[in-house]
Amino acid sequence: MTTEEQALPTRPLWPAAKDVFFISIERMLPRPRSFWVLALLALPVFFGILLRIYPPKGLPLTGFELYGIVIALFFIRNLLPLVALLFGSAMISDAVDSRTLTYFLTRPISRLSIFLGEFMAYLVTVLTLTLPCVVLTYLVLCVGTPQGAGFGATDLVQDLGACALTLFTYGGVFALLGVSLKRPLIPGLLFLFVWEGFVANFPGDAPNYTLTAYARSLIRHRPSEEGLAELFSKFFPVGESVLVLGIAGVVSLALAAWIFSRREYVISS
């Protein structure tokens, strides 16, 4: 770093974060990881098209009920936390590997601006991949069904918000994991499949300490109590779920930003 660069004043927080965001989004979206994640997210659309072309006889569920199962089980409960792990935990490490972080750290911008810009790029990337697949799944499964497309239009908007909040919260948690651990993927998978996968379905107060129990509580349109609801041992009010997930995401991001601002990184030429 030259004397001239050292003399430059630090740029304001949000303009610097915006510049980091535009650079980071160009790194995140075109990666092969994004293509494979998009392919996974689009699976319900593919199977929904097959279901409409070759409808099974005697299917007890309407298209809208089937859509509710896909949102609750496939997206909220399983895939979106995994997407957050893949992108959120690697948010800073990818910047290190691509030497983007080297560039940022030699500029007159704060560590907080770098972290916020990277997280905004993460959020826009995963939302760009996820939300169109949710909308297409709704259209494929609901348009032309006995209940009609308009029956679940309000639920669709709520589901998009639930997906966005789920990605925000888990993204914050896994960003914290990514800046704290050198290899966060295995601990992240253990957290998802052991803690979130099993504890959330325990009786009593155990689900109160999991994120997935609150995230799935945001999905209010469920099939009959004899079906999908039996898989879920506990539901919380929507307001409480939004509050808990929001606080968990913000606290995780604050801790992650604090650790990132104090962690030493090797600046390679």
Coordinates of C-alpha atoms in Angstrom, one line a residue:
M1 CA 0.0 0.0 0.0
T2 CA 1.5 3.3 -1.0
T3 CA 1.7 6.5 1.0
E4 CA -0.8 8.1 -1.4
E5 CA -3.3 5.3 -0.8
Q6 CA -2.9 5.5 2.9
A7 CA -3.7 9.2 2.9
L8 CA -7.0 8.7 1.2
P9 CA -10.0 9.2 3.5
T10 CA -12.3 6.3 4.1
R11 CA -15.3 6.4 1.9
P12 CA -18.8 6.6 3.4
L13 CA -20.3 3.3 4.4
W14 CA -23.2 2.8 2.0
P15 CA -21.6 4.2 -1.2
A16 CA -18.6 1.9 -0.6
A17 CA -20.9 -1.0 0.2
K18 CA -22.8 -0.4 -3.1
D19 CA -19.5 -0.5 -5.1
V20 CA -18.6 -3.7 -3.4
F21 CA -22.0 -5.1 -4.1
F22 CA -21.7 -4.5 -7.9
I23 CA -18.3 -6.1 -8.1
S24 CA -19.3 -9.1 -5.9
I25 CA -22.6 -9.8 -7.8
E26 CA -20.6 -10.2 -11.0
R27 CA -18.5 -12.8 -9.2
M28 CA -21.4 -14.7 -7.6
L29 CA -24.1 -15.0 -10.3
P30 CA -22.1 -16.5 -13.2
R31 CA -20.4 -19.2 -11.1
P32 CA -21.2 -22.9 -11.9
R33 CA -22.5 -23.2 -8.3
S34 CA -25.4 -20.8 -9.3
F35 CA -26.3 -23.0 -12.3
W36 CA -26.5 -26.2 -10.2
V37 CA -28.5 -24.5 -7.5
L38 CA -30.9 -23.1 -10.1
A39 CA -31.3 -26.6 -11.5
L40 CA -32.2 -27.9 -8.0
L41 CA -34.7 -25.0 -7.4
A42 CA -36.3 -25.7 -10.8
L43 CA -37.0 -29.4 -10.1
P44 CA -40.6 -28.7 -8.8
V45 CA -41.3 -26.8 -12.1
F46 CA -40.1 -29.8 -14.1
F47 CA -42.1 -32.4 -12.1
G48 CA -45.1 -30.1 -12.1
I49 CA -45.1 -29.9 -15.9
L50 CA -44.9 -33.7 -16.0
L51 CA -47.8 -33.9 -13.6
R52 CA -49.9 -31.6 -15.8
I53 CA -49.1 -33.6 -18.9
Y54 CA -49.6 -37.0 -17.3
P55 CA -52.0 -36.4 -14.4
P56 CA -52.3 -39.5 -12.1
K57 CA -55.7 -40.9 -11.5
G58 CA -57.3 -40.4 -8.1
L59 CA -54.8 -37.8 -6.9
P60 CA -56.4 -36.6 -3.5
L61 CA -54.7 -33.2 -3.6
T62 CA -55.6 -30.2 -5.6
G63 CA -52.9 -28.3 -7.4
F64 CA -52.8 -25.6 -4.7
E65 CA -52.4 -28.1 -1.9
L66 CA -49.6 -29.8 -3.8
Y67 CA -48.0 -26.4 -4.2
G68 CA -48.2 -25.9 -0.5
I69 CA -46.4 -29.2 0.2
V70 CA -43.7 -28.2 -2.3
I71 CA -43.2 -24.8 -0.6
A72 CA -43.2 -26.2 3.0
L73 CA -41.2 -29.3 2.5
F74 CA -39.0 -28.8 -0.5
F75 CA -38.2 -25.1 -0.4
I76 CA -38.5 -23.8 3.2
R77 CA -37.6 -26.9 5.2
N78 CA -34.8 -28.4 3.0
L79 CA -33.5 -26.6 0.0
L80 CA -33.3 -22.9 0.9
P81 CA -31.3 -23.5 4.1
L82 CA -28.9 -25.6 2.0
V83 CA -28.7 -22.8 -0.6
A84 CA -27.9 -20.3 2.2
L85 CA -25.1 -22.6 3.4
L86 CA -23.5 -23.0 0.0
F87 CA -23.5 -19.3 -0.8
G88 CA -23.5 -17.7 2.7
S89 CA -20.6 -19.7 4.2
A90 CA -18.5 -19.2 1.1
M91 CA -19.2 -15.5 0.8
I92 CA -15.9 -14.3 2.1
S93 CA -13.8 -17.3 1.2
D94 CA -14.8 -17.0 -2.5
A95 CA -13.7 -13.3 -2.3
V96 CA -10.4 -14.5 -0.9
D97 CA -9.9 -17.2 -3.6
S98 CA -10.7 -14.8 -6.4
R99 CA -8.5 -12.1 -4.9
T100 CA -11.4 -9.7 -4.9
L101 CA -10.9 -9.3 -1.2
T102 CA -7.3 -8.3 -1.8
Y103 CA -8.6 -5.5 -4.0
F104 CA -11.2 -4.4 -1.4
L105 CA -8.7 -4.4 1.5
T106 CA -6.3 -2.1 -0.4
R107 CA -9.0 0.5 -1.1
P108 CA -10.1 3.3 1.2
I109 CA -13.2 1.5 2.4
S110 CA -14.1 0.1 5.8
R111 CA -14.4 -3.6 6.6
L112 CA -18.1 -3.1 7.4
S113 CA -18.7 -1.7 3.9
I114 CA -17.0 -4.8 2.4
F115 CA -19.1 -7.2 4.5
L116 CA -22.4 -5.4 3.8
G117 CA -21.7 -5.3 0.1
E118 CA -20.8 -9.0 0.0
F119 CA -23.9 -9.9 1.9
M120 CA -26.2 -7.8 -0.3
A121 CA -24.6 -9.6 -3.3
Y122 CA -25.4 -12.9 -1.6
L123 CA -29.0 -11.9 -1.0
V124 CA -29.6 -10.7 -4.5
T125 CA -28.0 -13.8 -6.0
V126 CA -30.1 -16.3 -4.0
L127 CA -33.3 -14.3 -4.4
T128 CA -32.7 -14.1 -8.2
L129 CA -32.3 -17.9 -8.3
T130 CA -35.2 -18.7 -5.9
L131 CA -38.1 -16.4 -6.4
P132 CA -38.7 -17.1 -10.1
C133 CA -38.7 -20.8 -9.4
V134 CA -41.3 -20.4 -6.7
V135 CA -43.6 -18.3 -9.0
L136 CA -43.2 -20.8 -11.8
T137 CA -44.0 -23.7 -9.5
Y138 CA -47.2 -21.9 -8.4
L139 CA -48.2 -21.2 -12.0
V140 CA -47.5 -24.8 -13.2
L141 CA -49.4 -26.4 -10.3
C142 CA -52.2 -24.0 -9.7
V143 CA -53.3 -22.4 -13.1
G144 CA -56.1 -24.4 -14.5
T145 CA -56.7 -26.5 -11.4
P146 CA -60.2 -26.8 -9.8
Q147 CA -59.3 -24.0 -7.3
G148 CA -57.9 -21.7 -10.0
A149 CA -54.8 -19.5 -10.0
G150 CA -56.4 -16.6 -8.1
F151 CA -57.2 -18.8 -5.1
G152 CA -53.7 -18.7 -3.8
A153 CA -52.5 -15.3 -5.1
T154 CA -52.2 -13.8 -1.6
D155 CA -50.5 -17.0 -0.4
L156 CA -48.0 -16.7 -3.2
V157 CA -46.9 -13.2 -2.1
Q158 CA -46.6 -14.4 1.5
D159 CA -44.6 -17.4 0.3
L160 CA -42.2 -15.1 -1.6
G161 CA -41.7 -13.1 1.6
A162 CA -41.2 -16.3 3.7
C163 CA -38.5 -17.5 1.2
A164 CA -36.8 -14.2 1.3
L165 CA -36.8 -14.1 5.1
T166 CA -35.5 -17.7 5.3
L167 CA -32.6 -16.9 3.0
F168 CA -31.8 -13.8 5.0
T169 CA -31.8 -15.5 8.3
Y170 CA -29.9 -18.6 7.3
G171 CA -27.6 -16.5 5.2
G172 CA -26.6 -14.5 8.3
V173 CA -26.1 -17.6 10.3
F174 CA -23.9 -19.2 7.7
A175 CA -22.0 -16.0 7.0
L176 CA -21.1 -16.0 10.7
L177 CA -20.0 -19.7 10.4
G178 CA -18.0 -18.8 7.3
V179 CA -16.0 -16.0 8.9
S180 CA -15.5 -18.0 12.1
L181 CA -14.3 -21.4 10.7
K182 CA -11.8 -22.3 8.1
R183 CA -14.0 -25.2 6.8
P184 CA -17.6 -24.3 7.6
L185 CA -19.4 -26.7 5.2
I186 CA -19.4 -29.8 7.4
P187 CA -20.5 -28.0 10.6
G188 CA -23.1 -26.3 8.5
L189 CA -24.5 -29.6 7.2
L190 CA -24.5 -31.0 10.7
F191 CA -26.4 -28.0 11.9
L192 CA -29.0 -28.4 9.1
F193 CA -29.5 -32.1 9.1
V194 CA -29.0 -32.9 12.8
W195 CA -30.2 -29.9 14.8
E196 CA -32.6 -28.4 12.3
G197 CA -33.7 -31.7 10.8
F198 CA -34.5 -33.6 14.0
V199 CA -34.8 -31.3 17.0
A200 CA -37.5 -29.2 15.2
N201 CA -39.8 -32.2 15.3
F202 CA -39.3 -33.1 18.9
P203 CA -42.2 -32.7 21.3
G204 CA -42.2 -30.1 24.0
D205 CA -40.2 -26.9 23.8
A206 CA -37.2 -28.2 21.7
P207 CA -38.5 -26.7 18.4
N208 CA -38.4 -23.2 20.1
Y209 CA -34.6 -23.3 19.7
T210 CA -34.6 -24.1 15.9
L211 CA -34.9 -21.8 13.0
T212 CA -36.8 -24.1 10.8
A213 CA -39.7 -24.4 13.2
Y214 CA -40.3 -20.7 12.8
A215 CA -39.6 -20.6 9.1
R216 CA -42.1 -23.4 8.3
S217 CA -44.7 -21.6 10.5
L218 CA -44.8 -18.8 7.9
I219 CA -46.5 -21.3 5.5
R220 CA -50.1 -21.1 6.5
H221 CA -51.8 -22.9 3.6
R222 CA -51.3 -26.6 4.4
P223 CA -53.1 -29.8 3.4
S224 CA -55.3 -31.5 5.9
E225 CA -54.1 -32.2 9.4
E226 CA -53.9 -35.9 8.6
G227 CA -51.2 -35.3 6.0
L228 CA -48.5 -32.7 6.0
A229 CA -49.2 -31.2 9.4
E230 CA -48.4 -34.4 11.2
L231 CA -44.8 -34.0 10.1
F232 CA -44.6 -30.7 11.9
S233 CA -44.8 -30.9 15.7
K234 CA -45.2 -27.2 16.4
F235 CA -46.3 -24.0 14.8
F236 CA -45.8 -20.5 15.9
P237 CA -47.8 -17.3 15.1
V238 CA -46.7 -15.5 12.0
G239 CA -45.7 -12.3 13.8
E240 CA -43.6 -14.2 16.3
S241 CA -41.9 -16.2 13.6
V242 CA -41.0 -13.1 11.6
L243 CA -39.7 -11.4 14.7
V244 CA -37.5 -14.4 15.8
L245 CA -36.1 -15.0 12.3
G246 CA -35.4 -11.3 11.8
I247 CA -33.6 -11.0 15.1
A248 CA -31.6 -14.2 14.5
G249 CA -30.5 -12.9 11.1
V250 CA -29.6 -9.4 12.3
V251 CA -27.7 -10.7 15.4
S252 CA -25.8 -13.3 13.3
L253 CA -24.9 -10.6 10.7
A254 CA -23.7 -8.2 13.4
L255 CA -21.4 -10.9 15.0
A256 CA -20.1 -11.9 11.5
A257 CA -19.3 -8.3 10.6
W258 CA -17.6 -7.9 14.0
I259 CA -15.4 -11.0 13.5
F260 CA -14.7 -10.1 9.9
S261 CA -13.5 -6.6 10.9
R262 CA -11.0 -8.1 13.3
R263 CA -9.8 -11.1 11.3
E264 CA -6.4 -11.0 9.6
Y265 CA -6.3 -11.9 5.9
V266 CA -3.1 -12.5 3.9
I267 CA -2.9 -9.9 1.1
S268 CA -1.4 -11.6 -2.0
S269 CA -0.1 -9.7 -4.9

